[in-house]
Amino acid sequence: MMRKKHFNCGDSQCVHTLLNGKHQEHVLFYQPYTSDQELMIVLQTPVMKSNMENYAKQLVFVDTTHCVNQYSFPLFTLVVRDDHGHGVPVAYAIVSNESQKTLETVLGIVCEHFPTSPRAFMVDKDFAEINALQKVFPESAILLCWYHVLQAVNRWLSKSESGVHGLSNTQKRNEIISFFCKLKACTVTVGRPFPDDPACVYVFCMCVCFSLPGPRGCLRKCAPWERCVLVTVVIGSPSSLLPAHLQLIT
């Protein structure tokens, strides 16, 4: 409502002139903001296109930044990692909201310029982004940003529903966080034996949980979603491999 009240028609006209002028070749899609439709601006320069063709086959990072303009319209960014380990943008989108429908439209436009579907996208816990990516890129895996996973676990453990909140359970919470930190070192490569560390068994089970339609569907329906991160899916491994505290809260 605030955006509509303070939206300046002069700004709208300037944007329209700019995007239809000398910078038109960098505009993949432009839908003006009106009372009947959302603003959508999708941009990609030749350098971005080149980086997409060279580095977007494996992993693409997706994030939304707020408060970068006076209307607080979100800036939607797709980033890849180049040969030097640097993150480089491959597409920008300015939208007037972050609804799944809007993001599906934006991603549908960008999808046409990918050389092939990326192996995976990395996102935070924004379900609108996750659902839109699954709809537009059904062949790509969805990975959760490690920072946001730990953030979600910390927030859940601080709640009374976790069963380990409060000062008296500080040590238990620290042990659980320490256990989750071990997940970062767990990798499974084809042809190599599966690690014996219980944490690695658990992260494997979590990956299965996120990749299978059933558990993933359950994940979207559960609230809060943080609890779902602690759901155990045991594939040929006894639950006794898990630390006692995790068994209690799953």
Coordinates of N, CA and C in Angstrom, one line a residue:
M1 N 0.8 -1.2 0.0 CA 0.0 0.0 0.0 C 0.9 1.3 0.0
M2 N 1.9 1.3 0.8 CA 2.8 2.4 0.9 C 3.5 2.6 -0.4
R3 N 3.9 1.5 -1.1 CA 4.5 1.7 -2.4 C 3.6 2.3 -3.4
K4 N 2.3 1.9 -3.4 CA 1.4 2.5 -4.4 C 1.2 4.0 -4.1
K5 N 1.1 4.3 -2.8 CA 0.8 5.7 -2.4 C 2.0 6.6 -2.8
H6 N 3.2 6.2 -2.7 CA 4.3 7.0 -2.9 C 5.0 6.8 -4.3
F7 N 4.4 6.0 -5.1 CA 5.0 5.8 -6.4 C 4.9 7.0 -7.3
N8 N 6.0 7.5 -7.7 CA 6.0 8.7 -8.5 C 5.9 8.4 -10.0
C9 N 4.9 9.0 -10.7 CA 4.7 8.8 -12.1 C 5.9 9.3 -12.9
G10 N 6.6 10.3 -12.4 CA 7.8 10.8 -13.1 C 8.9 9.8 -13.1
D11 N 9.0 9.1 -12.0 CA 10.0 8.0 -11.9 C 9.7 6.9 -12.9
S12 N 8.4 6.5 -12.9 CA 8.0 5.5 -13.8 C 8.3 5.8 -15.3
Q13 N 8.0 7.1 -15.6 CA 8.3 7.5 -17.0 C 9.8 7.5 -17.3
C14 N 10.6 7.9 -16.4 CA 12.0 7.9 -16.6 C 12.6 6.5 -16.8
V15 N 12.1 5.5 -15.9 CA 12.5 4.2 -16.1 C 12.1 3.6 -17.4
H16 N 10.9 3.9 -17.8 CA 10.4 3.5 -19.2 C 11.3 4.0 -20.3
T17 N 11.6 5.3 -20.2 CA 12.5 5.9 -21.2 C 13.9 5.3 -21.2
L18 N 14.4 5.1 -20.0 CA 15.7 4.5 -19.9 C 15.8 3.1 -20.5
L19 N 14.8 2.3 -20.1 CA 14.9 0.9 -20.5 C 14.5 0.7 -22.0
N20 N 13.9 1.7 -22.6 CA 13.5 1.6 -24.0 C 14.5 2.4 -24.9
G21 N 15.6 2.9 -24.2 CA 16.5 3.8 -24.9 C 17.8 3.0 -25.2
K22 N 18.9 3.7 -24.9 CA 20.2 3.1 -25.2 C 20.6 1.8 -24.5
H23 N 19.9 1.5 -23.4 CA 20.1 0.3 -22.6 C 19.2 -0.8 -23.0
Q24 N 18.4 -0.7 -24.0 CA 17.4 -1.6 -24.3 C 18.0 -3.0 -24.6
E25 N 19.2 -3.1 -25.2 CA 19.8 -4.4 -25.5 C 20.1 -5.2 -24.2
H26 N 20.2 -4.5 -23.1 CA 20.5 -5.2 -21.8 C 19.2 -5.7 -21.1
V27 N 18.0 -5.4 -21.7 CA 16.8 -5.7 -21.0 C 16.2 -7.0 -21.6
L28 N 16.1 -8.0 -20.8 CA 15.5 -9.3 -21.2 C 14.0 -9.2 -21.2
F29 N 13.5 -8.4 -20.2 CA 12.0 -8.4 -20.0 C 11.7 -7.1 -19.2
Y30 N 10.7 -6.4 -19.6 CA 10.2 -5.2 -18.9 C 8.7 -5.1 -18.9
Q31 N 8.2 -5.1 -17.7 CA 6.7 -4.9 -17.5 C 6.5 -3.7 -16.6
P32 N 6.0 -2.6 -17.1 CA 5.8 -1.4 -16.3 C 4.9 -1.6 -15.0
Y33 N 5.2 -0.9 -14.0 CA 4.4 -0.9 -12.8 C 3.1 -0.1 -13.0
T34 N 2.0 -0.7 -12.8 CA 0.7 0.0 -12.8 C -0.2 -0.6 -11.7
S35 N -1.4 0.0 -11.6 CA -2.3 -0.5 -10.6 C -2.8 -1.9 -10.8
D36 N -2.6 -2.3 -12.1 CA -3.2 -3.7 -12.4 C -2.1 -4.7 -12.6
Q37 N -0.8 -4.3 -12.6 CA 0.3 -5.3 -12.8 C 1.5 -4.9 -12.0
E38 N 2.3 -6.0 -11.7 CA 3.5 -5.8 -10.9 C 4.7 -5.3 -11.8
L39 N 5.6 -4.6 -11.2 CA 6.8 -4.2 -11.9 C 7.7 -5.4 -12.1
M40 N 8.3 -5.6 -13.3 CA 9.3 -6.7 -13.5 C 10.3 -6.2 -14.5
I41 N 11.5 -6.1 -14.1 CA 12.6 -5.7 -14.9 C 13.7 -6.7 -14.8
V42 N 14.0 -7.4 -15.9 CA 15.0 -8.4 -15.9 C 16.2 -7.9 -16.8
L43 N 17.4 -7.9 -16.3 CA 18.5 -7.3 -17.0 C 19.6 -8.3 -17.1
Q44 N 20.3 -8.3 -18.2 CA 21.5 -9.1 -18.4 C 22.4 -8.4 -19.5
T45 N 23.6 -8.1 -19.1 CA 24.6 -7.5 -20.0 C 25.3 -8.6 -20.8
P46 N 26.0 -8.2 -21.9 CA 26.8 -9.2 -22.6 C 27.8 -10.0 -21.7
V47 N 28.4 -9.3 -20.8 CA 29.3 -9.9 -19.9 C 28.6 -10.9 -19.0
M48 N 27.5 -10.6 -18.5 CA 26.7 -11.5 -17.7 C 26.3 -12.7 -18.5
K49 N 25.9 -12.5 -19.7 CA 25.5 -13.6 -20.6 C 26.7 -14.5 -20.8
S50 N 27.9 -14.0 -21.0 CA 29.0 -14.8 -21.2 C 29.4 -15.6 -20.0
N51 N 29.2 -15.0 -18.8 CA 29.5 -15.7 -17.5 C 28.5 -16.8 -17.3
M52 N 27.2 -16.6 -17.7 CA 26.2 -17.6 -17.6 C 26.6 -18.8 -18.5
E53 N 27.0 -18.5 -19.7 CA 27.3 -19.6 -20.6 C 28.5 -20.4 -20.2
N54 N 29.4 -19.7 -19.5 CA 30.7 -20.4 -19.0 C 30.6 -21.1 -17.7
Y55 N 29.8 -20.5 -16.8 CA 29.9 -21.0 -15.4 C 28.5 -21.4 -14.7
A56 N 27.5 -21.4 -15.5 CA 26.1 -21.7 -14.9 C 25.7 -23.1 -15.0
K57 N 26.6 -24.0 -15.5 CA 26.2 -25.4 -15.7 C 26.1 -26.2 -14.4
Q58 N 26.9 -25.8 -13.4 CA 26.9 -26.5 -12.1 C 26.0 -25.9 -11.0
L59 N 26.5 -24.8 -10.5 CA 25.8 -24.2 -9.3 C 25.5 -22.7 -9.6
V60 N 24.2 -22.3 -9.3 CA 23.8 -20.9 -9.4 C 23.3 -20.5 -8.0
F61 N 23.7 -19.4 -7.6 CA 23.3 -18.8 -6.3 C 22.2 -17.8 -6.5
V62 N 21.1 -17.9 -5.7 CA 20.0 -17.0 -5.9 C 19.7 -16.3 -4.5
D63 N 19.6 -15.0 -4.6 CA 19.3 -14.2 -3.4 C 18.5 -13.0 -3.8
T64 N 17.8 -12.4 -2.8 CA 17.0 -11.2 -2.9 C 17.5 -10.2 -1.9
T65 N 17.8 -9.0 -2.4 CA 18.2 -7.9 -1.5 C 17.1 -6.8 -1.4
H66 N 16.9 -6.3 -0.2 CA 15.9 -5.3 0.0 C 16.5 -3.9 0.3
C67 N 15.6 -2.9 0.2 CA 16.0 -1.6 0.6 C 17.2 -1.0 -0.3
V68 N 17.2 -1.4 -1.6 CA 18.2 -0.8 -2.5 C 17.7 0.3 -3.4
N69 N 16.4 0.7 -3.1 CA 15.8 1.8 -3.9 C 14.7 2.4 -3.0
Q70 N 14.3 3.6 -3.3 CA 13.4 4.3 -2.4 C 12.0 3.7 -2.3
Y71 N 11.7 2.7 -3.2 CA 10.4 2.1 -3.1 C 10.5 0.7 -2.4
S72 N 11.7 0.3 -2.0 CA 11.9 -1.0 -1.4 C 11.6 -2.1 -2.3
F73 N 11.6 -1.9 -3.6 CA 11.4 -3.0 -4.5 C 12.6 -4.0 -4.4
P74 N 12.3 -5.3 -4.2 CA 13.4 -6.3 -4.1 C 14.3 -6.4 -5.4
L75 N 15.5 -6.6 -5.1 CA 16.5 -6.9 -6.2 C 16.8 -8.3 -6.2
F76 N 16.4 -9.0 -7.2 CA 16.6 -10.5 -7.3 C 17.9 -10.7 -8.2
T77 N 18.8 -11.5 -7.6 CA 20.1 -11.7 -8.2 C 20.5 -13.1 -8.4
L78 N 21.0 -13.5 -9.6 CA 21.5 -14.8 -9.9 C 23.0 -14.7 -10.0
V79 N 23.8 -15.5 -9.3 CA 25.2 -15.4 -9.2 C 25.9 -16.7 -9.5
V80 N 27.0 -16.7 -10.2 CA 27.8 -18.0 -10.4 C 29.2 -17.7 -9.9
R81 N 29.9 -18.8 -9.8 CA 31.3 -18.7 -9.4 C 32.2 -18.9 -10.6
D82 N 33.2 -18.0 -10.8 CA 34.0 -18.0 -11.9 C 35.3 -18.9 -11.6
D83 N 36.2 -18.9 -12.6 CA 37.4 -19.7 -12.4 C 38.3 -19.3 -11.3
H84 N 38.1 -18.0 -10.9 CA 39.0 -17.5 -9.8 C 38.3 -17.6 -8.4
G85 N 37.1 -18.3 -8.4 CA 36.4 -18.4 -7.1 C 35.6 -17.2 -6.7
H86 N 35.5 -16.2 -7.7 CA 34.7 -15.0 -7.4 C 33.3 -15.2 -7.8
G87 N 32.4 -14.6 -7.0 CA 31.0 -14.6 -7.4 C 30.7 -13.5 -8.4
V88 N 30.1 -13.9 -9.5 CA 29.8 -12.9 -10.6 C 28.3 -13.0 -11.0
P89 N 27.6 -11.9 -11.1 CA 26.2 -11.9 -11.4 C 26.0 -12.3 -12.9
V90 N 24.9 -13.1 -13.1 CA 24.5 -13.4 -14.5 C 23.2 -12.9 -14.9
A91 N 22.4 -12.3 -13.9 CA 21.2 -11.7 -14.2 C 20.7 -11.0 -13.0
Y92 N 20.0 -9.8 -13.2 CA 19.4 -9.1 -12.2 C 17.9 -8.9 -12.5
A93 N 17.1 -8.8 -11.5 CA 15.7 -8.5 -11.7 C 15.2 -7.6 -10.6
I94 N 14.5 -6.6 -10.9 CA 13.8 -5.7 -10.0 C 12.4 -6.0 -10.1
V95 N 11.7 -6.3 -9.0 CA 10.3 -6.7 -9.0 C 9.6 -5.9 -7.9
S96 N 8.3 -5.8 -8.0 CA 7.6 -5.0 -7.0 C 7.0 -5.9 -5.9
N97 N 7.2 -7.3 -6.0 CA 6.9 -8.2 -4.9 C 7.7 -9.5 -5.2
E98 N 7.7 -10.3 -4.1 CA 8.4 -11.6 -4.2 C 7.5 -12.8 -4.2
S99 N 6.3 -12.6 -4.8 CA 5.4 -13.8 -4.8 C 5.9 -14.9 -5.7
Q100 N 5.5 -16.1 -5.5 CA 5.9 -17.2 -6.3 C 5.6 -16.9 -7.8
K101 N 4.4 -16.4 -8.0 CA 4.0 -16.1 -9.4 C 5.0 -15.2 -10.1
T102 N 5.3 -14.1 -9.4 CA 6.2 -13.1 -10.0 C 7.6 -13.7 -10.3
L103 N 8.1 -14.5 -9.3 CA 9.4 -15.1 -9.5 C 9.4 -16.2 -10.6
E104 N 8.3 -16.9 -10.7 CA 8.2 -17.9 -11.8 C 8.3 -17.2 -13.2
T105 N 7.7 -16.0 -13.3 CA 7.7 -15.2 -14.5 C 9.2 -14.8 -14.8
V106 N 9.8 -14.3 -13.8 CA 11.2 -13.8 -14.0 C 12.1 -15.0 -14.3
L107 N 12.0 -16.1 -13.6 CA 12.9 -17.2 -13.8 C 12.6 -17.9 -15.2
G108 N 11.3 -17.8 -15.6 CA 11.0 -18.3 -16.9 C 11.7 -17.5 -18.0
I109 N 11.8 -16.2 -17.9 CA 12.5 -15.4 -18.8 C 14.0 -15.7 -18.8
V110 N 14.6 -15.8 -17.6 CA 16.0 -16.1 -17.5 C 16.3 -17.5 -18.0
C111 N 15.4 -18.5 -17.8 CA 15.6 -19.9 -18.2 C 15.9 -20.0 -19.7
E112 N 15.3 -19.1 -20.5 CA 15.5 -19.2 -21.9 C 17.0 -18.9 -22.3
H113 N 17.7 -18.3 -21.4 CA 19.1 -17.9 -21.7 C 20.1 -18.8 -21.1
F114 N 19.7 -19.7 -20.3 CA 20.7 -20.7 -19.8 C 21.1 -21.7 -20.9
P115 N 22.4 -22.0 -21.0 CA 22.8 -23.0 -22.0 C 22.2 -24.4 -21.7
T116 N 22.0 -24.7 -20.4 CA 21.4 -25.9 -20.0 C 20.9 -25.7 -18.6
S117 N 20.0 -26.6 -18.1 CA 19.6 -26.4 -16.7 C 20.8 -26.7 -15.7
P118 N 21.0 -25.7 -14.8 CA 22.1 -25.9 -13.8 C 21.9 -27.2 -13.0
R119 N 23.0 -27.7 -12.6 CA 22.9 -28.9 -11.8 C 22.2 -28.6 -10.5
A120 N 22.4 -27.4 -9.9 CA 21.8 -27.1 -8.6 C 21.7 -25.6 -8.5
F121 N 20.7 -25.2 -7.7 CA 20.6 -23.8 -7.2 C 20.8 -23.7 -5.7
M122 N 21.4 -22.7 -5.2 CA 21.6 -22.5 -3.8 C 20.8 -21.3 -3.3
V123 N 19.9 -21.5 -2.3 CA 19.0 -20.5 -1.9 C 19.0 -20.4 -0.4
D124 N 18.3 -19.4 0.2 CA 18.1 -19.4 1.6 C 16.7 -20.1 1.9
K125 N 16.1 -19.8 3.0 CA 14.8 -20.6 3.2 C 13.6 -19.9 2.7
D126 N 13.7 -19.1 1.7 CA 12.5 -18.5 1.1 C 11.8 -19.5 0.2
F127 N 10.6 -19.8 0.7 CA 9.8 -20.9 0.0 C 9.3 -20.4 -1.4
A128 N 9.0 -19.1 -1.5 CA 8.6 -18.6 -2.8 C 9.7 -18.9 -3.9
E129 N 10.9 -18.6 -3.5 CA 12.0 -18.9 -4.4 C 12.2 -20.3 -4.7
I130 N 12.1 -21.2 -3.6 CA 12.3 -22.6 -3.8 C 11.2 -23.2 -4.7
N131 N 9.9 -22.8 -4.5 CA 8.8 -23.3 -5.3 C 8.9 -22.9 -6.7
A132 N 9.3 -21.6 -6.9 CA 9.4 -21.1 -8.3 C 10.6 -21.8 -9.0
L133 N 11.7 -22.0 -8.4 CA 12.8 -22.7 -9.0 C 12.4 -24.1 -9.4
Q134 N 11.7 -24.8 -8.5 CA 11.3 -26.2 -8.8 C 10.3 -26.3 -9.9
K135 N 9.5 -25.2 -10.1 CA 8.6 -25.2 -11.2 C 9.3 -24.9 -12.5
V136 N 10.2 -24.0 -12.6 CA 10.9 -23.6 -13.8 C 12.0 -24.5 -14.2
F137 N 12.7 -25.0 -13.1 CA 13.9 -25.8 -13.3 C 13.7 -27.2 -12.6
P138 N 12.8 -28.0 -13.1 CA 12.5 -29.3 -12.4 C 13.6 -30.2 -12.4
E139 N 14.6 -30.1 -13.3 CA 15.7 -31.0 -13.3 C 16.9 -30.6 -12.4
S140 N 16.8 -29.4 -11.9 CA 17.9 -28.9 -11.0 C 17.6 -29.2 -9.5
A141 N 18.6 -29.5 -8.8 CA 18.5 -29.7 -7.4 C 18.5 -28.4 -6.7
I142 N 17.8 -28.3 -5.5 CA 17.8 -27.1 -4.7 C 18.6 -27.4 -3.4
L143 N 19.6 -26.5 -3.2 CA 20.5 -26.6 -2.0 C 20.2 -25.4 -1.1
L144 N 20.2 -25.7 0.2 CA 20.0 -24.6 1.2 C 21.3 -24.0 1.6
C145 N 21.4 -22.7 1.7 CA 22.6 -22.0 2.1 C 22.9 -22.5 3.5
W146 N 24.2 -22.9 3.8 CA 24.6 -23.4 5.1 C 24.4 -22.4 6.2
Y147 N 24.7 -21.1 5.9 CA 24.5 -20.1 6.9 C 23.0 -20.1 7.4
H148 N 22.1 -20.2 6.5 CA 20.7 -20.1 6.9 C 20.2 -21.4 7.5
V149 N 20.8 -22.6 7.2 CA 20.5 -23.8 7.9 C 20.9 -23.7 9.4
L150 N 22.1 -23.2 9.6 CA 22.6 -23.1 11.0 C 21.7 -22.0 11.7
Q151 N 21.4 -21.0 11.1 CA 20.5 -19.9 11.6 C 19.2 -20.5 12.0
A152 N 18.6 -21.3 11.2 CA 17.3 -21.9 11.4 C 17.4 -22.9 12.6
V153 N 18.5 -23.7 12.7 CA 18.6 -24.6 13.8 C 18.8 -23.9 15.1
N154 N 19.6 -22.8 15.1 CA 19.7 -22.0 16.3 C 18.4 -21.4 16.8
R155 N 17.6 -20.9 15.9 CA 16.4 -20.3 16.2 C 15.4 -21.3 16.8
W156 N 15.4 -22.5 16.2 CA 14.5 -23.6 16.7 C 14.9 -24.0 18.1
L157 N 16.2 -24.2 18.3 CA 16.7 -24.7 19.6 C 16.4 -23.7 20.7
S158 N 16.2 -22.4 20.4 CA 15.9 -21.4 21.4 C 14.5 -21.4 21.8
K159 N 13.6 -22.1 21.0 CA 12.2 -22.2 21.3 C 11.9 -23.3 22.3
S160 N 10.8 -23.0 23.1 CA 10.4 -24.0 24.1 C 10.0 -25.4 23.4
E161 N 9.5 -25.3 22.2 CA 9.1 -26.6 21.5 C 10.2 -27.5 21.3
S162 N 11.4 -27.0 21.2 CA 12.6 -27.8 20.9 C 12.9 -28.8 22.1
G163 N 12.5 -28.4 23.3 CA 12.8 -29.3 24.4 C 14.2 -29.1 25.0
V164 N 15.0 -28.2 24.4 CA 16.4 -28.0 24.9 C 16.6 -26.4 25.0
H165 N 15.6 -25.7 25.3 CA 15.8 -24.2 25.4 C 16.1 -23.9 26.9
G166 N 16.5 -22.7 27.1 CA 16.8 -22.2 28.4 C 18.3 -22.4 28.8
L167 N 18.7 -21.7 29.9 CA 20.1 -21.8 30.4 C 20.5 -23.2 30.8
S168 N 19.6 -23.9 31.4 CA 19.9 -25.3 31.9 C 20.3 -26.2 30.8
N169 N 19.9 -25.9 29.5 CA 20.2 -26.8 28.4 C 21.3 -26.2 27.4
T170 N 22.0 -25.2 27.9 CA 23.0 -24.6 27.1 C 24.0 -25.6 26.5
Q171 N 24.5 -26.5 27.3 CA 25.5 -27.5 26.9 C 24.9 -28.4 25.8
K172 N 23.6 -28.8 26.0 CA 23.0 -29.7 25.0 C 22.9 -28.9 23.7
R173 N 22.5 -27.7 23.7 CA 22.4 -26.9 22.5 C 23.7 -26.8 21.8
N174 N 24.7 -26.5 22.6 CA 26.1 -26.4 22.0 C 26.5 -27.7 21.3
E175 N 26.2 -28.8 22.0 CA 26.5 -30.1 21.4 C 25.8 -30.4 20.1
I176 N 24.6 -30.0 20.0 CA 23.8 -30.1 18.8 C 24.3 -29.2 17.7
I177 N 24.7 -28.0 18.0 CA 25.2 -27.1 17.0 C 26.6 -27.6 16.5
S178 N 27.4 -28.1 17.5 CA 28.7 -28.7 17.1 C 28.5 -29.9 16.2
F179 N 27.5 -30.7 16.4 CA 27.2 -31.8 15.6 C 26.8 -31.4 14.2
F180 N 26.0 -30.3 14.1 CA 25.6 -29.8 12.8 C 26.8 -29.2 12.0
C181 N 27.7 -28.6 12.8 CA 28.9 -28.0 12.1 C 29.8 -29.1 11.5
K182 N 29.7 -30.3 12.0 CA 30.5 -31.4 11.3 C 29.9 -31.7 10.0
L183 N 28.7 -31.4 9.7 CA 28.1 -31.7 8.4 C 28.8 -31.0 7.3
K184 N 29.4 -29.9 7.6 CA 30.1 -29.1 6.6 C 31.3 -29.9 6.0
A185 N 31.9 -30.7 6.8 CA 33.0 -31.5 6.4 C 32.7 -32.8 5.7
C186 N 31.4 -33.1 5.6 CA 31.0 -34.4 5.1 C 30.7 -34.3 3.6
T187 N 31.4 -35.0 2.8 CA 31.1 -35.1 1.4 C 31.2 -36.5 1.0
V188 N 30.4 -36.8 0.0 CA 30.3 -38.2 -0.5 C 30.6 -38.1 -2.0
T189 N 31.7 -38.8 -2.5 CA 32.0 -38.8 -3.9 C 31.9 -40.2 -4.4
V190 N 31.3 -40.2 -5.7 CA 31.1 -41.5 -6.3 C 32.5 -42.3 -6.3
G191 N 32.5 -43.5 -5.9 CA 33.7 -44.3 -5.9 C 34.4 -44.4 -4.6
R192 N 34.0 -43.5 -3.7 CA 34.7 -43.4 -2.4 C 33.8 -44.0 -1.3
P193 N 34.4 -44.7 -0.3 CA 33.5 -45.3 0.7 C 32.8 -44.2 1.5
F194 N 31.6 -44.5 2.0 CA 30.8 -43.5 2.7 C 31.5 -43.3 4.1
P195 N 31.6 -42.1 4.6 CA 32.3 -41.8 5.8 C 31.6 -42.5 7.0
D196 N 32.3 -42.9 8.0 CA 31.8 -43.6 9.2 C 31.2 -42.6 10.2
D197 N 31.6 -41.4 10.1 CA 31.1 -40.4 11.1 C 29.6 -40.3 11.1
P198 N 29.0 -40.4 12.3 CA 27.5 -40.4 12.4 C 27.0 -39.1 11.8
A199 N 27.7 -38.0 11.9 CA 27.3 -36.7 11.3 C 27.1 -36.9 9.8
C200 N 28.0 -37.6 9.2 CA 28.0 -37.8 7.7 C 26.8 -38.7 7.3
V201 N 26.5 -39.7 8.2 CA 25.3 -40.5 7.9 C 24.1 -39.6 8.0
Y202 N 24.1 -38.7 9.0 CA 22.9 -37.9 9.2 C 22.7 -36.9 8.0
V203 N 23.8 -36.3 7.6 CA 23.7 -35.3 6.5 C 23.2 -36.0 5.2
F204 N 23.7 -37.3 5.0 CA 23.2 -38.0 3.9 C 21.7 -38.2 4.0
C205 N 21.2 -38.6 5.1 CA 19.8 -38.7 5.3 C 19.0 -37.4 5.1
M206 N 19.6 -36.3 5.5 CA 19.0 -35.0 5.3 C 18.9 -34.7 3.8
C207 N 19.9 -35.0 3.1 CA 19.9 -34.8 1.6 C 18.8 -35.6 1.0
V208 N 18.6 -36.8 1.4 CA 17.6 -37.7 0.9 C 16.2 -37.1 1.2
C209 N 16.1 -36.5 2.4 CA 14.9 -35.9 2.8 C 14.5 -34.7 1.9
F210 N 15.5 -33.9 1.6 CA 15.3 -32.7 0.7 C 15.0 -33.1 -0.7
S211 N 15.5 -34.3 -1.2 CA 15.5 -34.6 -2.6 C 14.2 -35.4 -3.0
L212 N 13.7 -36.2 -2.0 CA 12.5 -37.0 -2.4 C 11.3 -36.2 -2.3
P213 N 10.3 -36.5 -3.3 CA 9.1 -35.7 -3.3 C 8.3 -35.7 -2.0
G214 N 8.2 -36.9 -1.4 CA 7.4 -37.1 -0.2 C 7.9 -36.2 0.9
P215 N 9.1 -36.4 1.4 CA 9.6 -35.6 2.5 C 9.6 -34.1 2.2
R216 N 10.0 -33.8 0.9 CA 10.1 -32.4 0.5 C 8.7 -31.7 0.6
G217 N 7.7 -32.5 0.2 CA 6.3 -32.0 0.3 C 6.0 -31.7 1.7
C218 N 6.3 -32.7 2.6 CA 6.1 -32.5 4.0 C 6.8 -31.3 4.6
L219 N 8.0 -31.1 4.1 CA 8.9 -30.0 4.5 C 8.2 -28.7 4.3
R220 N 7.5 -28.5 3.1 CA 6.9 -27.3 2.8 C 5.6 -27.0 3.7
K221 N 5.0 -28.1 4.1 CA 3.7 -28.0 4.8 C 4.0 -27.7 6.3
C222 N 5.1 -28.2 6.8 CA 5.4 -28.1 8.3 C 5.7 -26.6 8.7
A223 N 5.3 -26.3 9.8 CA 5.6 -24.9 10.4 C 5.9 -25.1 11.9
P224 N 7.0 -24.5 12.3 CA 7.9 -23.8 11.5 C 8.8 -24.7 10.8
W225 N 9.4 -24.2 9.7 CA 10.2 -25.1 8.8 C 11.5 -25.6 9.5
E226 N 11.9 -24.8 10.5 CA 13.2 -25.2 11.2 C 13.1 -26.6 11.8
R227 N 11.9 -27.0 12.3 CA 11.8 -28.3 12.8 C 12.1 -29.4 11.8
C228 N 11.7 -29.1 10.6 CA 11.9 -30.1 9.5 C 13.4 -30.4 9.2
V229 N 14.2 -29.4 9.5 CA 15.6 -29.6 9.3 C 16.1 -30.8 10.2
L230 N 15.5 -31.0 11.3 CA 15.9 -32.0 12.3 C 15.2 -33.3 12.1
V231 N 14.4 -33.4 11.1 CA 13.7 -34.7 10.8 C 14.7 -35.7 10.3
T232 N 14.7 -36.9 10.8 CA 15.6 -37.9 10.4 C 15.0 -38.8 9.4
V233 N 15.7 -39.0 8.3 CA 15.2 -40.1 7.3 C 16.4 -41.1 7.3
V234 N 16.2 -42.2 7.9 CA 17.2 -43.2 8.0 C 17.1 -44.2 6.8
I235 N 18.2 -44.2 6.0 CA 18.2 -45.1 4.8 C 19.2 -46.2 5.1
G236 N 18.8 -47.3 5.6 CA 19.7 -48.5 5.8 C 20.7 -48.2 6.9
S237 N 20.4 -47.3 7.8 CA 21.2 -47.0 9.0 C 20.4 -46.9 10.2
P238 N 20.8 -47.5 11.3 CA 20.0 -47.5 12.5 C 20.0 -46.1 13.2
S239 N 18.9 -45.7 13.8 CA 18.8 -44.4 14.4 C 19.8 -44.2 15.5
S240 N 20.3 -45.3 16.0 CA 21.2 -45.2 17.2 C 22.5 -44.5 16.8
L241 N 22.7 -44.3 15.4 CA 23.9 -43.6 15.0 C 23.8 -42.1 15.3
L242 N 22.6 -41.6 15.6 CA 22.4 -40.2 15.8 C 22.7 -39.9 17.3
P243 N 23.2 -38.7 17.6 CA 23.3 -38.3 19.0 C 22.0 -38.3 19.7
A244 N 22.0 -38.6 21.0 CA 20.8 -38.7 21.8 C 19.9 -37.5 21.7
H245 N 20.5 -36.3 21.7 CA 19.8 -35.1 21.7 C 19.0 -34.9 20.4
L246 N 19.6 -35.3 19.3 CA 18.9 -35.2 18.0 C 17.8 -36.2 18.0
Q247 N 17.9 -37.4 18.5 CA 16.9 -38.4 18.5 C 15.7 -37.8 19.3
L248 N 15.9 -37.0 20.4 CA 14.9 -36.5 21.2 C 14.0 -35.5 20.5
I249 N 14.7 -34.7 19.7 CA 13.9 -33.5 19.1 C 13.5 -33.8 17.7
T250 N 13.8 -35.0 17.1 CA 13.3 -35.2 15.7 C 11.9 -35.7 15.7

